[in-house]
Coordinates of C-alpha atoms and ligand atoms in Angstrom, one line a residue:
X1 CA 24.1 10.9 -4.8
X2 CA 23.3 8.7 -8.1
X3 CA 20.1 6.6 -6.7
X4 CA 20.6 2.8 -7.4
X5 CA 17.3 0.7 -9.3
X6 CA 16.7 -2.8 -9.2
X7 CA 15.6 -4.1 -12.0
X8 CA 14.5 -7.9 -12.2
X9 CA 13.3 -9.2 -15.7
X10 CA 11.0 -12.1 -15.6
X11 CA 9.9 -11.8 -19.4
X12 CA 7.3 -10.5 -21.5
X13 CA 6.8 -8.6 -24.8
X14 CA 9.5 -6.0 -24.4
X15 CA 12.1 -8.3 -24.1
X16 CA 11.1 -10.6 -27.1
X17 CA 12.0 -10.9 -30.5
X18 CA 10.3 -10.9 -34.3
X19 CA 10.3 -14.7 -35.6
X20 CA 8.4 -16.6 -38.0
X21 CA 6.3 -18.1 -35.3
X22 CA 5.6 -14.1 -33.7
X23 CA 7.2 -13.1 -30.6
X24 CA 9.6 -15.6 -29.3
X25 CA 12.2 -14.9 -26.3
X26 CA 15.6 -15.3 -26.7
X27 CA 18.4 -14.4 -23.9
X28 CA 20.3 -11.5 -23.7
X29 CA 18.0 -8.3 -22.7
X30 CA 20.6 -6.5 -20.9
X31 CA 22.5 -6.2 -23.9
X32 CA 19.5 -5.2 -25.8
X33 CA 18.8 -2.7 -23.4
X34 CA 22.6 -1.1 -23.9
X35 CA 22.1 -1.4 -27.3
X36 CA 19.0 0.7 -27.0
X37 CA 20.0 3.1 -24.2
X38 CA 23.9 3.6 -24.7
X39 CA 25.8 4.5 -22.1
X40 CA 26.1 8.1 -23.3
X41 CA 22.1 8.6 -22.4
X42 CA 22.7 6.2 -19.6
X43 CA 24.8 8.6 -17.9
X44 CA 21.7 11.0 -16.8
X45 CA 19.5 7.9 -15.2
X46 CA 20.2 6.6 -12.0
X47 CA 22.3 3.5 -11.5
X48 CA 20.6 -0.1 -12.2
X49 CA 21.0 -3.6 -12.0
X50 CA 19.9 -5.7 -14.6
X51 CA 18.5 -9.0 -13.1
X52 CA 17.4 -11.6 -16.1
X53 CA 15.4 -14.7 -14.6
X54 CA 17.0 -17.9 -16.1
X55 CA 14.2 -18.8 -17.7
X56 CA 12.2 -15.6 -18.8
X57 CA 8.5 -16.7 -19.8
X58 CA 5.3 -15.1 -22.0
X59 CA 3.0 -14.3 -18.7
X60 CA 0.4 -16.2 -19.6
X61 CA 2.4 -19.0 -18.4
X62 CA 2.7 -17.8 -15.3
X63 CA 1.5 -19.4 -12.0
X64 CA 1.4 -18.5 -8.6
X65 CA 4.7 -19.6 -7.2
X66 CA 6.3 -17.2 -9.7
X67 CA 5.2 -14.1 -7.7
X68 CA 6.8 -15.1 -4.6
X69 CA 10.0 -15.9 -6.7
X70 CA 9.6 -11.8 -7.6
X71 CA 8.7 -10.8 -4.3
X72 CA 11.8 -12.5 -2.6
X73 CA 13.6 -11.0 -5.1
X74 CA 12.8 -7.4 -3.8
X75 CA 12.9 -8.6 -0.2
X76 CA 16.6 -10.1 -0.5
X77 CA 17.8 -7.2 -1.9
X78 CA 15.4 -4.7 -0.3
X79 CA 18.4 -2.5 1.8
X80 CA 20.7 -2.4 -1.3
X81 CA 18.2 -0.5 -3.4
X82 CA 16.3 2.7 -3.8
X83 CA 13.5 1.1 -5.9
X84 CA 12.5 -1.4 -7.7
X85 CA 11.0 -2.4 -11.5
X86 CA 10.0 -5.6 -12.6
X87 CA 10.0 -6.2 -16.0
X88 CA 6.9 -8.8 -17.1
X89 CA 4.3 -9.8 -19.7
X90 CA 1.2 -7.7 -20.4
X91 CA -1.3 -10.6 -20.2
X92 CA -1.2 -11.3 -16.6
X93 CA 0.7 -8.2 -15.6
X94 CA -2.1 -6.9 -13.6
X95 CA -2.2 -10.4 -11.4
X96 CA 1.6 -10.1 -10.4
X97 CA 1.2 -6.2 -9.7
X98 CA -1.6 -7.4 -7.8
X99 CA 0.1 -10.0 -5.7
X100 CA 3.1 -8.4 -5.1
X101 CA 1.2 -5.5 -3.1
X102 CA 0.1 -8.1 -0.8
X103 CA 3.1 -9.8 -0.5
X104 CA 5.0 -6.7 0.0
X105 CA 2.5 -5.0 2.7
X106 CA 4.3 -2.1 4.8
X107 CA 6.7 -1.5 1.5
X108 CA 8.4 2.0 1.8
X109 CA 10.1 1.6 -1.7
X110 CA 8.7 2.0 -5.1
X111 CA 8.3 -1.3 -6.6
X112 CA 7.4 -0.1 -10.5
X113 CA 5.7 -3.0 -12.5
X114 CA 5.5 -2.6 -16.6
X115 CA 6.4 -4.1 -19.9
X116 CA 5.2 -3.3 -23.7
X117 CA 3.1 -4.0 -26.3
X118 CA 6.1 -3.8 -28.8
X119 CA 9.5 -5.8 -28.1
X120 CA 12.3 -3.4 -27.5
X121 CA 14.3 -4.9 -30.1
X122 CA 11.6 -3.1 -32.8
X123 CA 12.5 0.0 -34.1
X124 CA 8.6 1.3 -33.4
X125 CA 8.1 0.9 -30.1
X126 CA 6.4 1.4 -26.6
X127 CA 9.2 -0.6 -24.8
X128 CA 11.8 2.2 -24.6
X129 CA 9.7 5.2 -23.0
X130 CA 7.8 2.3 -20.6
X131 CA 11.2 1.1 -19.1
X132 CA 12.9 4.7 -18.9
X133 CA 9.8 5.9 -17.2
X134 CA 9.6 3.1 -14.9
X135 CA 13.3 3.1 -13.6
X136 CA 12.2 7.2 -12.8
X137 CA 9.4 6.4 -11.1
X138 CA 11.4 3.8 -9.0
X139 CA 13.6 6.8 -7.7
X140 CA 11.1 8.6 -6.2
X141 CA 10.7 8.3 -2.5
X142 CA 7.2 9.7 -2.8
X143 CA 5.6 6.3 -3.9
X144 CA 5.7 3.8 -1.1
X145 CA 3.6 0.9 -3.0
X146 CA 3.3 -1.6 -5.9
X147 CA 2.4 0.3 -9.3
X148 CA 2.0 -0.8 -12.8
X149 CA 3.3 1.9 -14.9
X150 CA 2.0 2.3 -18.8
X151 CA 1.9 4.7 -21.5
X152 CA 1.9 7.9 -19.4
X153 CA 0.1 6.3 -16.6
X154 CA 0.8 5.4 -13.1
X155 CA -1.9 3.3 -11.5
X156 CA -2.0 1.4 -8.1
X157 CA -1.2 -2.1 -8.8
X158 CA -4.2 -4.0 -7.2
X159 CA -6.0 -1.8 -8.9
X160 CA -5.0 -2.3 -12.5
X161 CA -6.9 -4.2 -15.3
X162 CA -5.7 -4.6 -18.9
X163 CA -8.0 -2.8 -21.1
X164 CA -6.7 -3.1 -24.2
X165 CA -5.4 -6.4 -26.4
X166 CA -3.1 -3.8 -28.8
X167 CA -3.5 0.0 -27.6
X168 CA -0.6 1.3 -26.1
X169 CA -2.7 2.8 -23.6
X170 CA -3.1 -0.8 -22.8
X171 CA -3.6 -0.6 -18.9
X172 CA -6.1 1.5 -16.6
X173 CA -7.5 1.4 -12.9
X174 CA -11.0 2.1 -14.0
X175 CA -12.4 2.0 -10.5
X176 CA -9.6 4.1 -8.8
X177 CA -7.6 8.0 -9.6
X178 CA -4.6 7.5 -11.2
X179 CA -1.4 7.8 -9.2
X180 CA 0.4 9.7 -11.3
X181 CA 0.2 11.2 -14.8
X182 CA 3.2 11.4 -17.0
X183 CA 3.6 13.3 -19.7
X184 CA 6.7 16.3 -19.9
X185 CA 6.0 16.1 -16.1
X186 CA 5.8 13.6 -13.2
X187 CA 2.2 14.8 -11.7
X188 CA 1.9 12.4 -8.6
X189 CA -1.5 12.5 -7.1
X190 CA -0.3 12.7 -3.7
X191 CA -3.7 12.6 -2.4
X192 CA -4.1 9.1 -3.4
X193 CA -0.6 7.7 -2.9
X194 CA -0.4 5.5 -0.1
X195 CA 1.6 6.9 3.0
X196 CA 4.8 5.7 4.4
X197 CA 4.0 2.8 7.0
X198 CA 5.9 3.3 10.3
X199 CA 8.0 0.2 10.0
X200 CA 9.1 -2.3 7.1
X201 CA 9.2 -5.7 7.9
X202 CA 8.0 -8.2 5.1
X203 CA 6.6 -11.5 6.0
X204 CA 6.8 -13.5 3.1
X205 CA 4.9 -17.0 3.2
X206 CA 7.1 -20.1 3.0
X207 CA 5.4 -21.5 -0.4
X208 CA 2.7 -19.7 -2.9
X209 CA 0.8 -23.2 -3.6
X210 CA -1.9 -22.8 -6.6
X211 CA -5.5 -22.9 -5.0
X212 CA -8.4 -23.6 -6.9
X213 CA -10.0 -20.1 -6.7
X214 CA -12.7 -20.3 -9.7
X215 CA -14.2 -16.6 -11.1
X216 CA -17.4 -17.5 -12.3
X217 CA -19.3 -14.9 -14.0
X218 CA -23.1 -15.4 -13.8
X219 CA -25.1 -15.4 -17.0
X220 CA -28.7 -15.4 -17.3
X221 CA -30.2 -19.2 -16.7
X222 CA -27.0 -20.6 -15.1
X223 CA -28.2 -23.7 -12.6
X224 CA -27.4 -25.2 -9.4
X225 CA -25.6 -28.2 -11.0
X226 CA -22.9 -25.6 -12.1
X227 CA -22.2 -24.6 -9.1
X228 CA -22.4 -27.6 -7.4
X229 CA -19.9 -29.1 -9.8
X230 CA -17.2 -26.1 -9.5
X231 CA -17.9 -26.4 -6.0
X232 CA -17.1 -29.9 -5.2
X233 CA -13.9 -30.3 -6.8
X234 CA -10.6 -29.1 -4.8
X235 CA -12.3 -25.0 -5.1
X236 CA -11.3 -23.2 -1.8
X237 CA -12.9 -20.1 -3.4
X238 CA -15.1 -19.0 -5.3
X239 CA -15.5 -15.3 -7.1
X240 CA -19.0 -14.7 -8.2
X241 CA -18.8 -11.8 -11.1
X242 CA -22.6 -11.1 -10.1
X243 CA -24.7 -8.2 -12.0
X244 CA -24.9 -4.5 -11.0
X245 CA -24.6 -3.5 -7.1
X246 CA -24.0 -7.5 -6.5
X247 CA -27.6 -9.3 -7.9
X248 CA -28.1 -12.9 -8.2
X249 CA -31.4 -14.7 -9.2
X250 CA -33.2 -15.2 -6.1
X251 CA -36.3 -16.9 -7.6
X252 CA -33.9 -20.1 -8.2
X253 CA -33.7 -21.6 -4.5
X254 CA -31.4 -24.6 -5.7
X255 CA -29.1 -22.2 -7.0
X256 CA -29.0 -20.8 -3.6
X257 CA -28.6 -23.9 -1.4
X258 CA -25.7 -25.1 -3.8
X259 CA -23.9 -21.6 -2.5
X260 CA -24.9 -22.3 1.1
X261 CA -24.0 -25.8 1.1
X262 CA -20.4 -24.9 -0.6
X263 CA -20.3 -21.9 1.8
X264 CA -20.8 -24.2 4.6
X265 CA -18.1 -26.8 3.2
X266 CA -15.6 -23.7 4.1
X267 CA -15.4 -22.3 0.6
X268 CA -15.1 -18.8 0.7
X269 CA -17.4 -17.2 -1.9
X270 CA -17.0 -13.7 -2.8
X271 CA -19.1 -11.2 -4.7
X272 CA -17.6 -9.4 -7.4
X273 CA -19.8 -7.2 -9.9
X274 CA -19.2 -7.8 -13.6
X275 CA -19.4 -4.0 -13.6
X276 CA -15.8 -1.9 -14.2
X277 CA -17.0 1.1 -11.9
X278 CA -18.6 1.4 -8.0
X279 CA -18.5 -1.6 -5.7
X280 CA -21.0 -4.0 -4.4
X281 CA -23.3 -3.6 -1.5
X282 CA -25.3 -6.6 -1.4
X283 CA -28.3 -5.1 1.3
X284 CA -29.4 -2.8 -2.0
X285 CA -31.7 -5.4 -3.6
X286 CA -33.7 -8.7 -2.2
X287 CA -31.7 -10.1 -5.1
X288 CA -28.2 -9.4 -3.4
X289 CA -29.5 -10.2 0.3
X290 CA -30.1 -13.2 -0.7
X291 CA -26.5 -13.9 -1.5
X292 CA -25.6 -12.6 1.9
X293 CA -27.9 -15.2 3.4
X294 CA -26.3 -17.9 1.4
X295 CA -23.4 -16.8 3.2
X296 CA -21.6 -14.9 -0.2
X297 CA -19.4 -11.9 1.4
X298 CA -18.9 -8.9 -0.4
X299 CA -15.8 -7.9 -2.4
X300 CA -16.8 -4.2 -2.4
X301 CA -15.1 -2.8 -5.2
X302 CA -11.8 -5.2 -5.4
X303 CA -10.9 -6.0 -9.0
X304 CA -10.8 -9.6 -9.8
X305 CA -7.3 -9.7 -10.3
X306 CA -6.9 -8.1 -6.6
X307 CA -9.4 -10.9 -5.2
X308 CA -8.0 -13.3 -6.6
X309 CA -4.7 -13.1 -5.6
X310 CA -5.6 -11.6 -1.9
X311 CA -7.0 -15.0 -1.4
X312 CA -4.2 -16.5 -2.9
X313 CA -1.8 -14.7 -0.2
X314 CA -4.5 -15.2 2.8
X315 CA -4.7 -18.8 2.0
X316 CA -0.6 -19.2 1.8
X317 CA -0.3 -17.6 4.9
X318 CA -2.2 -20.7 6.6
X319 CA -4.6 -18.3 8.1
X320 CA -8.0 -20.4 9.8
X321 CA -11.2 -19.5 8.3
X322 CA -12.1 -17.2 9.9
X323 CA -9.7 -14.9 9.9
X324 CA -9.5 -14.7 6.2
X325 CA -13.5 -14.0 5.9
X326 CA -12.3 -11.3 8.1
X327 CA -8.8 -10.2 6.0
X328 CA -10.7 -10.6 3.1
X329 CA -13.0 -8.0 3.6
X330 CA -10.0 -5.5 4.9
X331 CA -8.3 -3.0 3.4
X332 CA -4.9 -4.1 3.5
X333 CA -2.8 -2.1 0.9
X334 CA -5.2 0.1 -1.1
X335 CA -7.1 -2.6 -2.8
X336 CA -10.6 -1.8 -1.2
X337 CA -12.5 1.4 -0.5
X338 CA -14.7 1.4 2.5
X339 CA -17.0 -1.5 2.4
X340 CA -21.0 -2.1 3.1
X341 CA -21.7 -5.7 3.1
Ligands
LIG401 N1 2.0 -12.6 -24.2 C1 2.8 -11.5 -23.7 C2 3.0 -11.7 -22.2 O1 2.2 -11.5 -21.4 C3 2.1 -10.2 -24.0 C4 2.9 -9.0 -23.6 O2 3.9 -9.0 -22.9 O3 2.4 -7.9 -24.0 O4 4.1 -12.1 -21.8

């Protein structure tokens, strides 16, 4: 039996079109996409369901409240479907693939994330072979989890970064293996893929509210009074992008009291390294232990797109304090090897 893809379009470069002003969007994908993929071709992919958003947008508009929108999406229509792709913007791609693995924990579907660098409606493009790939990917039962698919590469969604401002090889997960590679083949890395969870059953939070969760990267000679200032506005969190294995000046004791004081307000300050590969582990220098003691937790080796919206879901989920210093530091779908604090 023909296997049935939803698809939901919320925008992006592959569904835009050449004007004098560059990329604009205009209505009308699905026909583009018949247009591009006749129905003679069509005949040998599964089944889909073209979903345009009313108002498709260029990702980098894109705020928080938009994933849920996705995520609903998938969960209203969750039985209906073998899989799922969602069709978005390269800019913040890696944020929504991100936050729909943690709004969609205990997913047994596919749910296939990607878009282009070139607009479908060009005749040069990465569009076609991106979308195609994606729709196959959805139909296979072997992938229980959010990807982002790209240019012959399947990577774990909260894992994803975009690496590239024009490559076609635009996306990587430079801190995790590959899910799949696709080339004439379909090579999943079954070793990596999550595993089915016993049950489904999504628990989607009411509202995805926009917290003030400031990435800060640290630079040499950076004071107190910065952080105090990013500290005492509305911030609920705070991601320090610190050096190496998770380092911070400790010779700068004001910079360290403004992180325990805002630690101690209840903001929940987490250390990231600025580094692409390995984790943190701030017990490796007196320089990261003294993070610790400020009261900083460790991120391990979560990207910043993967923090960032984990504490977007813990905090829309009305958890206490507590319990998401606790979540935070969890694995919950794939986004965190084994952590030392
Ligand atoms: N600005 C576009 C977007 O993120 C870029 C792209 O799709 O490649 O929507």
């Amino acid at each position: 039996m023909k296997k049935r893809i939803y698809i939901a379009y919320t925008g992006g470069t592959i569904g835009m079109h050449r004007s004098p002003n560059g990329y604009v969007l205009k209505p009308g994908f699905a026909r583009l996409i018949e247009d591009k993929i006749p129905p003679r071709l069509s005949g040998e992919m599964p089944d889909y369901d073209l979903h345009e958003y009313p108002t498709p947008i260029d990702s980098s508009n894109i705020v928080p409240a938009d994933w849920l929108r996705v995520a609903r999406d998938i969960v209203d229509r969750y039985q209906d479907y073998d899989g799922f792709v969602v069709l978005h913007g390269t800019d913040t791609m890696a944020y929504t693939a991100s936050a729909l693995s943690f709004m969609l924990q205990g997913l047994d579907k596919p749910v296939i994330v990607t878009g282009s660098q070139i607009p479908l409606s060009e005749v040069r493009n990465d569009a076609q072979d991106n979308l195609v790939t994606a729709i196959e990917l959805a139909c296979d039962f072997h992938i229980p989890e959010v990807c982002l698919y790209f240019n012959g590469r399947l990577l774990r969604g909260n894992r994803s970064l975009k690496v590239k401002t024009t490559g076609f090889d635009a996306f990587d997960s430079p801190n995790f293996p590959w899910l799949a590679q696709i080339g004439i083949h379909i090579e999943l890395n079954h070793r990596v893929l999550l595993p089915h969870p016993p049950a489904t059953q999504f628990e989607l939070p009411d509202s995805y509210a926009t917290h003030q969760v400031v990435p800060l990267q640290l630079f040499p000679g950076i004071s107190a009074d910065l952080i105090d200032s990013i500290t005492q506005q509305s911030c609920r969190g705070l991601i320090l992008r610190t050096y190496g294995v998770g380092n911070a000046p400790d010779n700068d004791p004001a910079l360290l009291d403004a992180l325990s004081r805002a630690n101690k307000r209840g903001i929940i300050i987490l250390n990231l390294s600025q580094c692409l590969q390995g984790g943190v582990h701030q017990g490796s220098y007196a320089t990261g232990s003294a993070l610790a003691n400020a009261g900083v937790i460790s991120g391990g080796d979560m990207t910043l797109e993967a923090a960032f919206t984990k504490l977007h879901h813990l905090f829309s989920c009305g958890l206490d304090e507590d319990k998401i210093r606790q979540k935070i530091q969890s694995n919950l779908c794939g986004e965190l090897s084994d952590i030392e604090t």
